[in-house]
Amino acid sequence: MKPLIVANWKCNPTTLDEAREILNGVKEGMRDIEKVEVIICPPFLYLPYWVEFFTKKEQKIKLGAQDCFWAENGAFTGEISPKQLLNFGCEYVIIGHSERRKYLGETDEMINKKIKSALKVKLKPILCIGETEDEKKQGKTFKILKNQIQKALINLSTYQIANLILAYEPLWAIGTGKPCQSSEAKKTLLFLRKFLKKNQILYGGSVNSKNAVNYLNEAGFDGLLVGGASLNPKEFVKIVKNVSRS
Ligand code: PGA
């Protein structure tokens, strides 16, 4: 399976012109890259413009969303359903990102519902889990991760679970410029493999072009979830190129 690199733009950029600029840069830089699967997850607002950029033939870069709601449609002000995402060409959806858990009060129960509804329409969920700095200091990392996985996957069949991607993102490494050491991340990955033996498992948290390859080659992850660095097309393409050469 090809390594997977997911760009999480979060609430960026502010204008469509800037979004176009990033996409153009990535598209240009990705021309000769075949060995890596790339998914870009822009804010919802930019999803309709995707079609302008990538014809079906050149759709090396796939589209994902950063969240979804659990109902198919109805009176849920402000929400976007998995089916709506599918109709705009999304194939993936990030679910349970730590920023949503922290700022939007997203619970494990909500995350479980979102995963189920995404899978129902064949959107591939990228489930995010991770421990805080305090939890890590208290030696609770594995307990927290196990709990997050078990609650997110309640009542899912083996077949459903097989269609899910996991992203391990230690909260203390997200946007801090202090990435998790690959040796430490490797230990966590081995623990996570006990629960999800065959799924793709990604690392996220201050990934850049210098450390990207280590998470795959040294730690054994199947890919990366990239936040800040994905907004700089040159840096993002460098990450992808380094991974494709490794
Ligand atoms: P970062 O974010 O790469 O800016 O640390 C990663 C993420 O939150 O997905």
PDB file of C-alpha atoms and ligand atoms in Angstrom:
ATOM      1  CA  MET A   1       0.000   0.000   0.000  1.00  0.00           C
ATOM      2  CA  LYS A   2       1.242   3.513  -0.845  1.00  0.00           C
ATOM      3  CA  PRO A   3       2.109   5.838   2.036  1.00  0.00           C
ATOM      4  CA  LEU A   4      -0.691   8.276   2.699  1.00  0.00           C
ATOM      5  CA  ILE A   5      -0.138  11.980   3.312  1.00  0.00           C
ATOM      6  CA  VAL A   6      -3.122  13.969   4.493  1.00  0.00           C
ATOM      7  CA  ALA A   7      -3.124  17.777   4.482  1.00  0.00           C
ATOM      8  CA  ASN A   8      -5.320  19.290   7.166  1.00  0.00           C
ATOM      9  CA  TRP A   9      -5.740  22.967   6.294  1.00  0.00           C
ATOM     10  CA  LYS A  10      -7.872  23.593   9.414  1.00  0.00           C
ATOM     11  CA  CYS A  11      -9.525  27.069   9.305  1.00  0.00           C
ATOM     12  CA  ASN A  12      -7.136  28.310   6.583  1.00  0.00           C
ATOM     13  CA  PRO A  13      -6.599  30.136   4.280  1.00  0.00           C
ATOM     14  CA  THR A  14      -8.801  33.221   4.584  1.00  0.00           C
ATOM     15  CA  THR A  15      -9.488  33.735   0.878  1.00  0.00           C
ATOM     16  CA  LEU A  16     -10.297  31.589  -2.126  1.00  0.00           C
ATOM     17  CA  ASP A  17      -7.389  33.147  -4.028  1.00  0.00           C
ATOM     18  CA  GLU A  18      -4.976  31.919  -1.397  1.00  0.00           C
ATOM     19  CA  ALA A  19      -6.594  28.474  -1.473  1.00  0.00           C
ATOM     20  CA  ARG A  20      -6.129  28.387  -5.255  1.00  0.00           C
ATOM     21  CA  GLU A  21      -2.502  29.375  -4.859  1.00  0.00           C
ATOM     22  CA  ILE A  22      -1.817  26.509  -2.454  1.00  0.00           C
ATOM     23  CA  LEU A  23      -3.622  24.011  -4.668  1.00  0.00           C
ATOM     24  CA  ASN A  24      -1.767  25.190  -7.780  1.00  0.00           C
ATOM     25  CA  GLY A  25       1.540  24.868  -5.989  1.00  0.00           C
ATOM     26  CA  VAL A  26       0.772  21.364  -4.802  1.00  0.00           C
ATOM     27  CA  LYS A  27      -0.579  20.281  -8.177  1.00  0.00           C
ATOM     28  CA  GLU A  28       2.523  21.601  -9.960  1.00  0.00           C
ATOM     29  CA  GLY A  29       4.921  19.989  -7.500  1.00  0.00           C
ATOM     30  CA  MET A  30       3.127  16.639  -7.550  1.00  0.00           C
ATOM     31  CA  ARG A  31       3.395  16.100 -11.309  1.00  0.00           C
ATOM     32  CA  ASP A  32       5.908  13.258 -11.281  1.00  0.00           C
ATOM     33  CA  ILE A  33       5.026  11.728  -7.959  1.00  0.00           C
ATOM     34  CA  GLU A  34       3.330   8.363  -8.175  1.00  0.00           C
ATOM     35  CA  LYS A  35       4.394   6.514  -5.083  1.00  0.00           C
ATOM     36  CA  VAL A  36       2.467   8.503  -2.493  1.00  0.00           C
ATOM     37  CA  GLU A  37      -1.245   8.971  -1.962  1.00  0.00           C
ATOM     38  CA  VAL A  38      -2.129  12.568  -1.124  1.00  0.00           C
ATOM     39  CA  ILE A  39      -5.385  13.819   0.343  1.00  0.00           C
ATOM     40  CA  ILE A  40      -6.171  17.474   0.927  1.00  0.00           C
ATOM     41  CA  CYS A  41      -8.780  18.453   3.502  1.00  0.00           C
ATOM     42  CA  PRO A  42      -9.681  22.134   2.985  1.00  0.00           C
ATOM     43  CA  PRO A  43     -12.449  24.025   4.797  1.00  0.00           C
ATOM     44  CA  PHE A  44     -15.938  23.083   3.515  1.00  0.00           C
ATOM     45  CA  LEU A  45     -16.231  26.373   1.601  1.00  0.00           C
ATOM     46  CA  TYR A  46     -13.470  25.455  -0.811  1.00  0.00           C
ATOM     47  CA  LEU A  47     -14.741  21.986  -1.677  1.00  0.00           C
ATOM     48  CA  PRO A  48     -16.813  23.106  -4.714  1.00  0.00           C
ATOM     49  CA  TYR A  49     -13.716  24.586  -6.375  1.00  0.00           C
ATOM     50  CA  TRP A  50     -11.919  21.291  -6.373  1.00  0.00           C
ATOM     51  CA  VAL A  51     -13.371  20.249  -9.719  1.00  0.00           C
ATOM     52  CA  GLU A  52     -11.745  23.259 -11.448  1.00  0.00           C
ATOM     53  CA  PHE A  53      -8.361  22.061 -10.370  1.00  0.00           C
ATOM     54  CA  PHE A  54      -8.355  18.373 -10.877  1.00  0.00           C
ATOM     55  CA  THR A  55      -9.953  16.532 -13.739  1.00  0.00           C
ATOM     56  CA  LYS A  56     -10.842  12.923 -13.012  1.00  0.00           C
ATOM     57  CA  LYS A  57      -7.787  11.722 -14.957  1.00  0.00           C
ATOM     58  CA  GLU A  58      -5.289  13.668 -12.918  1.00  0.00           C
ATOM     59  CA  GLN A  59      -6.958  13.059  -9.623  1.00  0.00           C
ATOM     60  CA  LYS A  60      -3.831  11.933  -7.892  1.00  0.00           C
ATOM     61  CA  ILE A  61      -4.732  14.284  -5.122  1.00  0.00           C
ATOM     62  CA  LYS A  62      -7.866  13.164  -3.358  1.00  0.00           C
ATOM     63  CA  LEU A  63     -10.313  15.256  -1.434  1.00  0.00           C
ATOM     64  CA  GLY A  64     -11.288  15.021   2.206  1.00  0.00           C
ATOM     65  CA  ALA A  65     -13.289  17.064   4.703  1.00  0.00           C
ATOM     66  CA  GLN A  66     -12.288  18.045   8.219  1.00  0.00           C
ATOM     67  CA  ASP A  67     -15.506  16.951   9.872  1.00  0.00           C
ATOM     68  CA  CYS A  68     -19.054  15.787   9.157  1.00  0.00           C
ATOM     69  CA  PHE A  69     -22.373  15.502  10.950  1.00  0.00           C
ATOM     70  CA  TRP A  70     -24.007  12.168  11.792  1.00  0.00           C
ATOM     71  CA  ALA A  71     -27.428  12.663  10.167  1.00  0.00           C
ATOM     72  CA  GLU A  72     -28.071  12.392   6.437  1.00  0.00           C
ATOM     73  CA  ASN A  73     -30.011  15.652   6.291  1.00  0.00           C
ATOM     74  CA  GLY A  74     -32.624  17.589   8.256  1.00  0.00           C
ATOM     75  CA  ALA A  75     -32.954  20.387  10.806  1.00  0.00           C
ATOM     76  CA  PHE A  76     -29.342  20.621  11.985  1.00  0.00           C
ATOM     77  CA  THR A  77     -28.310  24.237  11.502  1.00  0.00           C
ATOM     78  CA  GLY A  78     -24.756  24.710  10.371  1.00  0.00           C
ATOM     79  CA  GLU A  79     -23.981  21.038   9.868  1.00  0.00           C
ATOM     80  CA  ILE A  80     -22.721  19.198   6.771  1.00  0.00           C
ATOM     81  CA  SER A  81     -23.666  15.568   6.178  1.00  0.00           C
ATOM     82  CA  PRO A  82     -21.480  12.749   4.843  1.00  0.00           C
ATOM     83  CA  LYS A  83     -23.773  12.427   1.827  1.00  0.00           C
ATOM     84  CA  GLN A  84     -23.318  16.118   0.994  1.00  0.00           C
ATOM     85  CA  LEU A  85     -19.558  15.656   1.200  1.00  0.00           C
ATOM     86  CA  LEU A  86     -19.731  12.656  -1.069  1.00  0.00           C
ATOM     87  CA  ASN A  87     -21.683  14.685  -3.625  1.00  0.00           C
ATOM     88  CA  PHE A  88     -18.855  17.228  -3.696  1.00  0.00           C
ATOM     89  CA  GLY A  89     -16.262  14.594  -4.480  1.00  0.00           C
ATOM     90  CA  CYS A  90     -14.946  13.854  -0.998  1.00  0.00           C
ATOM     91  CA  GLU A  91     -13.632  10.381  -0.351  1.00  0.00           C
ATOM     92  CA  TYR A  92     -12.279  10.914   3.146  1.00  0.00           C
ATOM     93  CA  VAL A  93     -13.301  12.728   6.299  1.00  0.00           C
ATOM     94  CA  ILE A  94     -11.279  13.568   9.388  1.00  0.00           C
ATOM     95  CA  ILE A  95     -13.278  12.716  12.506  1.00  0.00           C
ATOM     96  CA  GLY A  96     -12.541  13.530  16.147  1.00  0.00           C
ATOM     97  CA  HIS A  97      -9.649  15.933  15.623  1.00  0.00           C
ATOM     98  CA  SER A  98      -8.378  17.114  19.011  1.00  0.00           C
ATOM     99  CA  GLU A  99      -9.231  20.731  18.182  1.00  0.00           C
ATOM    100  CA  ARG A 100     -12.870  19.736  17.704  1.00  0.00           C
ATOM    101  CA  ARG A 101     -12.830  17.724  20.901  1.00  0.00           C
ATOM    102  CA  LYS A 102     -11.335  20.710  22.747  1.00  0.00           C
ATOM    103  CA  TYR A 103     -13.103  23.759  21.248  1.00  0.00           C
ATOM    104  CA  LEU A 104     -16.397  22.237  20.086  1.00  0.00           C
ATOM    105  CA  GLY A 105     -16.930  19.782  22.914  1.00  0.00           C
ATOM    106  CA  GLU A 106     -16.953  16.775  20.629  1.00  0.00           C
ATOM    107  CA  THR A 107     -17.383  13.618  22.694  1.00  0.00           C
ATOM    108  CA  ASP A 108     -16.431  10.005  21.989  1.00  0.00           C
ATOM    109  CA  GLU A 109     -20.127   9.263  21.559  1.00  0.00           C
ATOM    110  CA  MET A 110     -20.505  11.936  18.866  1.00  0.00           C
ATOM    111  CA  ILE A 111     -17.357  10.699  17.179  1.00  0.00           C
ATOM    112  CA  ASN A 112     -18.732   7.159  17.136  1.00  0.00           C
ATOM    113  CA  LYS A 113     -21.952   8.391  15.493  1.00  0.00           C
ATOM    114  CA  LYS A 114     -20.023  10.386  12.900  1.00  0.00           C
ATOM    115  CA  ILE A 115     -17.825   7.419  12.001  1.00  0.00           C
ATOM    116  CA  LYS A 116     -20.870   5.205  11.515  1.00  0.00           C
ATOM    117  CA  SER A 117     -22.636   7.703   9.286  1.00  0.00           C
ATOM    118  CA  ALA A 118     -19.519   8.359   7.188  1.00  0.00           C
ATOM    119  CA  LEU A 119     -18.996   4.640   6.650  1.00  0.00           C
ATOM    120  CA  LYS A 120     -22.626   4.222   5.686  1.00  0.00           C
ATOM    121  CA  VAL A 121     -22.069   6.316   2.543  1.00  0.00           C
ATOM    122  CA  LYS A 122     -18.569   4.871   1.982  1.00  0.00           C
ATOM    123  CA  LEU A 123     -16.625   7.955   3.057  1.00  0.00           C
ATOM    124  CA  LYS A 124     -13.393   6.806   4.668  1.00  0.00           C
ATOM    125  CA  PRO A 125     -13.068   8.169   8.203  1.00  0.00           C
ATOM    126  CA  ILE A 126      -9.680   9.296   9.486  1.00  0.00           C
ATOM    127  CA  LEU A 127     -10.160   8.921  13.225  1.00  0.00           C
ATOM    128  CA  CYS A 128      -7.861  11.157  15.306  1.00  0.00           C
ATOM    129  CA  ILE A 129      -6.720  10.175  18.763  1.00  0.00           C
ATOM    130  CA  GLY A 130      -4.038  11.543  21.072  1.00  0.00           C
ATOM    131  CA  GLU A 131      -3.059  12.308  24.647  1.00  0.00           C
ATOM    132  CA  THR A 132      -2.441  15.698  26.286  1.00  0.00           C
ATOM    133  CA  GLU A 133       0.875  16.709  27.781  1.00  0.00           C
ATOM    134  CA  ASP A 134      -0.463  16.163  31.313  1.00  0.00           C
ATOM    135  CA  GLU A 135      -1.771  12.716  30.472  1.00  0.00           C
ATOM    136  CA  LYS A 136       1.610  11.838  29.007  1.00  0.00           C
ATOM    137  CA  LYS A 137       3.437  13.121  32.115  1.00  0.00           C
ATOM    138  CA  GLN A 138       1.167  11.015  34.297  1.00  0.00           C
ATOM    139  CA  GLY A 139       1.995   7.922  32.245  1.00  0.00           C
ATOM    140  CA  LYS A 140      -1.587   7.616  31.010  1.00  0.00           C
ATOM    141  CA  THR A 141      -0.933   7.710  27.259  1.00  0.00           C
ATOM    142  CA  PHE A 142      -1.844   4.103  26.466  1.00  0.00           C
ATOM    143  CA  LYS A 143      -4.892   4.146  28.733  1.00  0.00           C
ATOM    144  CA  ILE A 144      -6.214   7.306  27.042  1.00  0.00           C
ATOM    145  CA  LEU A 145      -5.593   6.015  23.527  1.00  0.00           C
ATOM    146  CA  LYS A 146      -7.211   2.657  24.264  1.00  0.00           C
ATOM    147  CA  ASN A 147     -10.250   4.397  25.687  1.00  0.00           C
ATOM    148  CA  GLN A 148     -10.562   6.746  22.693  1.00  0.00           C
ATOM    149  CA  ILE A 149     -10.304   3.864  20.224  1.00  0.00           C
ATOM    150  CA  GLN A 150     -12.739   1.616  22.044  1.00  0.00           C
ATOM    151  CA  LYS A 151     -15.372   4.325  22.446  1.00  0.00           C
ATOM    152  CA  ALA A 152     -15.034   5.546  18.854  1.00  0.00           C
ATOM    153  CA  LEU A 153     -15.515   2.016  17.514  1.00  0.00           C
ATOM    154  CA  ILE A 154     -18.448   0.876  19.658  1.00  0.00           C
ATOM    155  CA  ASN A 155     -20.872  -1.337  17.696  1.00  0.00           C
ATOM    156  CA  LEU A 156     -18.860  -1.220  14.501  1.00  0.00           C
ATOM    157  CA  SER A 157     -18.482  -4.466  12.576  1.00  0.00           C
ATOM    158  CA  THR A 158     -15.076  -5.900  11.672  1.00  0.00           C
ATOM    159  CA  TYR A 159     -15.847  -4.980   8.081  1.00  0.00           C
ATOM    160  CA  GLN A 160     -16.594  -1.363   9.041  1.00  0.00           C
ATOM    161  CA  ILE A 161     -13.462  -1.114  11.160  1.00  0.00           C
ATOM    162  CA  ALA A 162     -11.387  -2.372   8.237  1.00  0.00           C
ATOM    163  CA  ASN A 163     -12.419   0.716   6.277  1.00  0.00           C
ATOM    164  CA  LEU A 164     -11.108   3.210   8.753  1.00  0.00           C
ATOM    165  CA  ILE A 165      -7.806   5.076   8.987  1.00  0.00           C
ATOM    166  CA  LEU A 166      -6.358   5.973  12.383  1.00  0.00           C
ATOM    167  CA  ALA A 167      -4.277   9.094  13.056  1.00  0.00           C
ATOM    168  CA  TYR A 168      -2.194   9.254  16.215  1.00  0.00           C
ATOM    169  CA  GLU A 169      -1.654  12.913  17.070  1.00  0.00           C
ATOM    170  CA  PRO A 170      -0.160  13.657  20.489  1.00  0.00           C
ATOM    171  CA  LEU A 171      -1.787  16.943  21.488  1.00  0.00           C
ATOM    172  CA  TRP A 172       1.464  18.354  22.830  1.00  0.00           C
ATOM    173  CA  ALA A 173       3.008  17.981  19.375  1.00  0.00           C
ATOM    174  CA  ILE A 174       0.213  19.640  17.378  1.00  0.00           C
ATOM    175  CA  GLY A 175       1.209  23.073  16.089  1.00  0.00           C
ATOM    176  CA  THR A 176       3.945  23.364  18.701  1.00  0.00           C
ATOM    177  CA  GLY A 177       7.023  22.697  16.584  1.00  0.00           C
ATOM    178  CA  LYS A 178       7.853  19.998  19.149  1.00  0.00           C
ATOM    179  CA  PRO A 179       7.216  16.765  17.294  1.00  0.00           C
ATOM    180  CA  CYS A 180       7.141  13.410  19.005  1.00  0.00           C
ATOM    181  CA  GLN A 181      10.475  11.573  18.613  1.00  0.00           C
ATOM    182  CA  SER A 182      10.122   8.782  16.093  1.00  0.00           C
ATOM    183  CA  SER A 183      11.444   6.253  18.648  1.00  0.00           C
ATOM    184  CA  GLU A 184       8.708   7.253  21.081  1.00  0.00           C
ATOM    185  CA  ALA A 185       6.061   7.305  18.351  1.00  0.00           C
ATOM    186  CA  LYS A 186       7.153   3.796  17.374  1.00  0.00           C
ATOM    187  CA  LYS A 187       6.321   2.453  20.842  1.00  0.00           C
ATOM    188  CA  THR A 188       2.877   4.015  20.646  1.00  0.00           C
ATOM    189  CA  LEU A 189       2.344   2.601  17.176  1.00  0.00           C
ATOM    190  CA  LEU A 190       3.137  -0.902  18.435  1.00  0.00           C
ATOM    191  CA  PHE A 191       0.527  -0.415  21.144  1.00  0.00           C
ATOM    192  CA  LEU A 192      -2.079   0.824  18.642  1.00  0.00           C
ATOM    193  CA  ARG A 193      -1.420  -2.184  16.400  1.00  0.00           C
ATOM    194  CA  LYS A 194      -2.880  -4.393  19.130  1.00  0.00           C
ATOM    195  CA  PHE A 195      -6.274  -2.888  18.363  1.00  0.00           C
ATOM    196  CA  LEU A 196      -6.021  -2.179  14.653  1.00  0.00           C
ATOM    197  CA  LYS A 197      -3.761  -4.785  13.137  1.00  0.00           C
ATOM    198  CA  LYS A 198      -4.317  -4.103   9.467  1.00  0.00           C
ATOM    199  CA  ASN A 199      -5.519  -0.497   9.280  1.00  0.00           C
ATOM    200  CA  GLN A 200      -3.406   2.349   7.975  1.00  0.00           C
ATOM    201  CA  ILE A 201      -2.118   4.302  10.960  1.00  0.00           C
ATOM    202  CA  LEU A 202      -0.832   7.855  10.470  1.00  0.00           C
ATOM    203  CA  TYR A 203       1.299  10.111  12.650  1.00  0.00           C
ATOM    204  CA  GLY A 204       0.448  13.796  13.062  1.00  0.00           C
ATOM    205  CA  GLY A 205       1.939  16.663  15.082  1.00  0.00           C
ATOM    206  CA  SER A 206       4.531  19.184  13.829  1.00  0.00           C
ATOM    207  CA  VAL A 207       5.425  17.122  10.768  1.00  0.00           C
ATOM    208  CA  ASN A 208       7.802  18.892   8.373  1.00  0.00           C
ATOM    209  CA  SER A 209      10.061  18.007   5.455  1.00  0.00           C
ATOM    210  CA  LYS A 210      12.949  17.212   7.816  1.00  0.00           C
ATOM    211  CA  ASN A 211      11.209  14.742  10.101  1.00  0.00           C
ATOM    212  CA  ALA A 212       8.509  13.276   7.798  1.00  0.00           C
ATOM    213  CA  VAL A 213      10.455  10.261   6.562  1.00  0.00           C
ATOM    214  CA  ASN A 214      11.447   9.183  10.089  1.00  0.00           C
ATOM    215  CA  TYR A 215       7.856   8.451  11.046  1.00  0.00           C
ATOM    216  CA  LEU A 216       7.549   6.046   8.150  1.00  0.00           C
ATOM    217  CA  ASN A 217      10.998   4.469   8.011  1.00  0.00           C
ATOM    218  CA  GLU A 218      12.011   4.464  11.662  1.00  0.00           C
ATOM    219  CA  ALA A 219       8.682   4.319  13.446  1.00  0.00           C
ATOM    220  CA  GLY A 220       6.737   2.299  10.863  1.00  0.00           C
ATOM    221  CA  PHE A 221       3.682   4.526  10.373  1.00  0.00           C
ATOM    222  CA  ASP A 222       1.728   4.175   7.125  1.00  0.00           C
ATOM    223  CA  GLY A 223       1.472   7.901   6.537  1.00  0.00           C
ATOM    224  CA  LEU A 224       1.213  11.394   7.963  1.00  0.00           C
ATOM    225  CA  LEU A 225      -1.386  13.969   8.912  1.00  0.00           C
ATOM    226  CA  VAL A 226       0.110  17.376   8.225  1.00  0.00           C
ATOM    227  CA  GLY A 227      -1.333  20.650   9.558  1.00  0.00           C
ATOM    228  CA  GLY A 228       0.732  23.860   9.429  1.00  0.00           C
ATOM    229  CA  ALA A 229       3.230  22.627   6.844  1.00  0.00           C
ATOM    230  CA  SER A 230       0.438  21.753   4.403  1.00  0.00           C
ATOM    231  CA  LEU A 231      -0.374  25.444   3.915  1.00  0.00           C
ATOM    232  CA  ASN A 232       3.019  26.074   2.379  1.00  0.00           C
ATOM    233  CA  PRO A 233       2.937  24.300  -0.996  1.00  0.00           C
ATOM    234  CA  LYS A 234       6.733  24.159  -1.327  1.00  0.00           C
ATOM    235  CA  GLU A 235       7.167  22.595   2.095  1.00  0.00           C
ATOM    236  CA  PHE A 236       4.244  20.234   1.586  1.00  0.00           C
ATOM    237  CA  VAL A 237       5.532  19.046  -1.785  1.00  0.00           C
ATOM    238  CA  LYS A 238       8.952  18.556  -0.183  1.00  0.00           C
ATOM    239  CA  ILE A 239       7.357  16.288   2.423  1.00  0.00           C
ATOM    240  CA  VAL A 240       5.632  14.296  -0.293  1.00  0.00           C
ATOM    241  CA  LYS A 241       8.812  14.069  -2.412  1.00  0.00           C
ATOM    242  CA  ASN A 242      10.944  12.983   0.542  1.00  0.00           C
ATOM    243  CA  VAL A 243       8.455  10.274   1.402  1.00  0.00           C
ATOM    244  CA  SER A 244       8.225   9.108  -2.205  1.00  0.00           C
ATOM    245  CA  ARG A 245      12.021   8.781  -2.414  1.00  0.00           C
ATOM    246  CA  SER A 246      12.399   6.956   0.883  1.00  0.00           C
TER     247      SER A 246
HETATM  248  P1  PGA B   1       0.447  20.437  12.823  1.00  0.00           P
HETATM  249  O1  PGA B   1      -1.062  19.901  12.937  1.00  0.00           O
HETATM  250  O2  PGA B   1       1.094  19.679  11.686  1.00  0.00           O
HETATM  251  O3  PGA B   1       0.325  21.904  12.544  1.00  0.00           O
HETATM  252  O4  PGA B   1       1.105  20.131  14.112  1.00  0.00           O
HETATM  253  C1  PGA B   1      -1.391  18.567  12.754  1.00  0.00           C
HETATM  254  C2  PGA B   1      -2.868  18.348  12.948  1.00  0.00           C
HETATM  255  O5  PGA B   1      -3.458  18.955  13.853  1.00  0.00           O
HETATM  256  O6  PGA B   1      -3.499  17.584  12.216  1.00  0.00           O
END
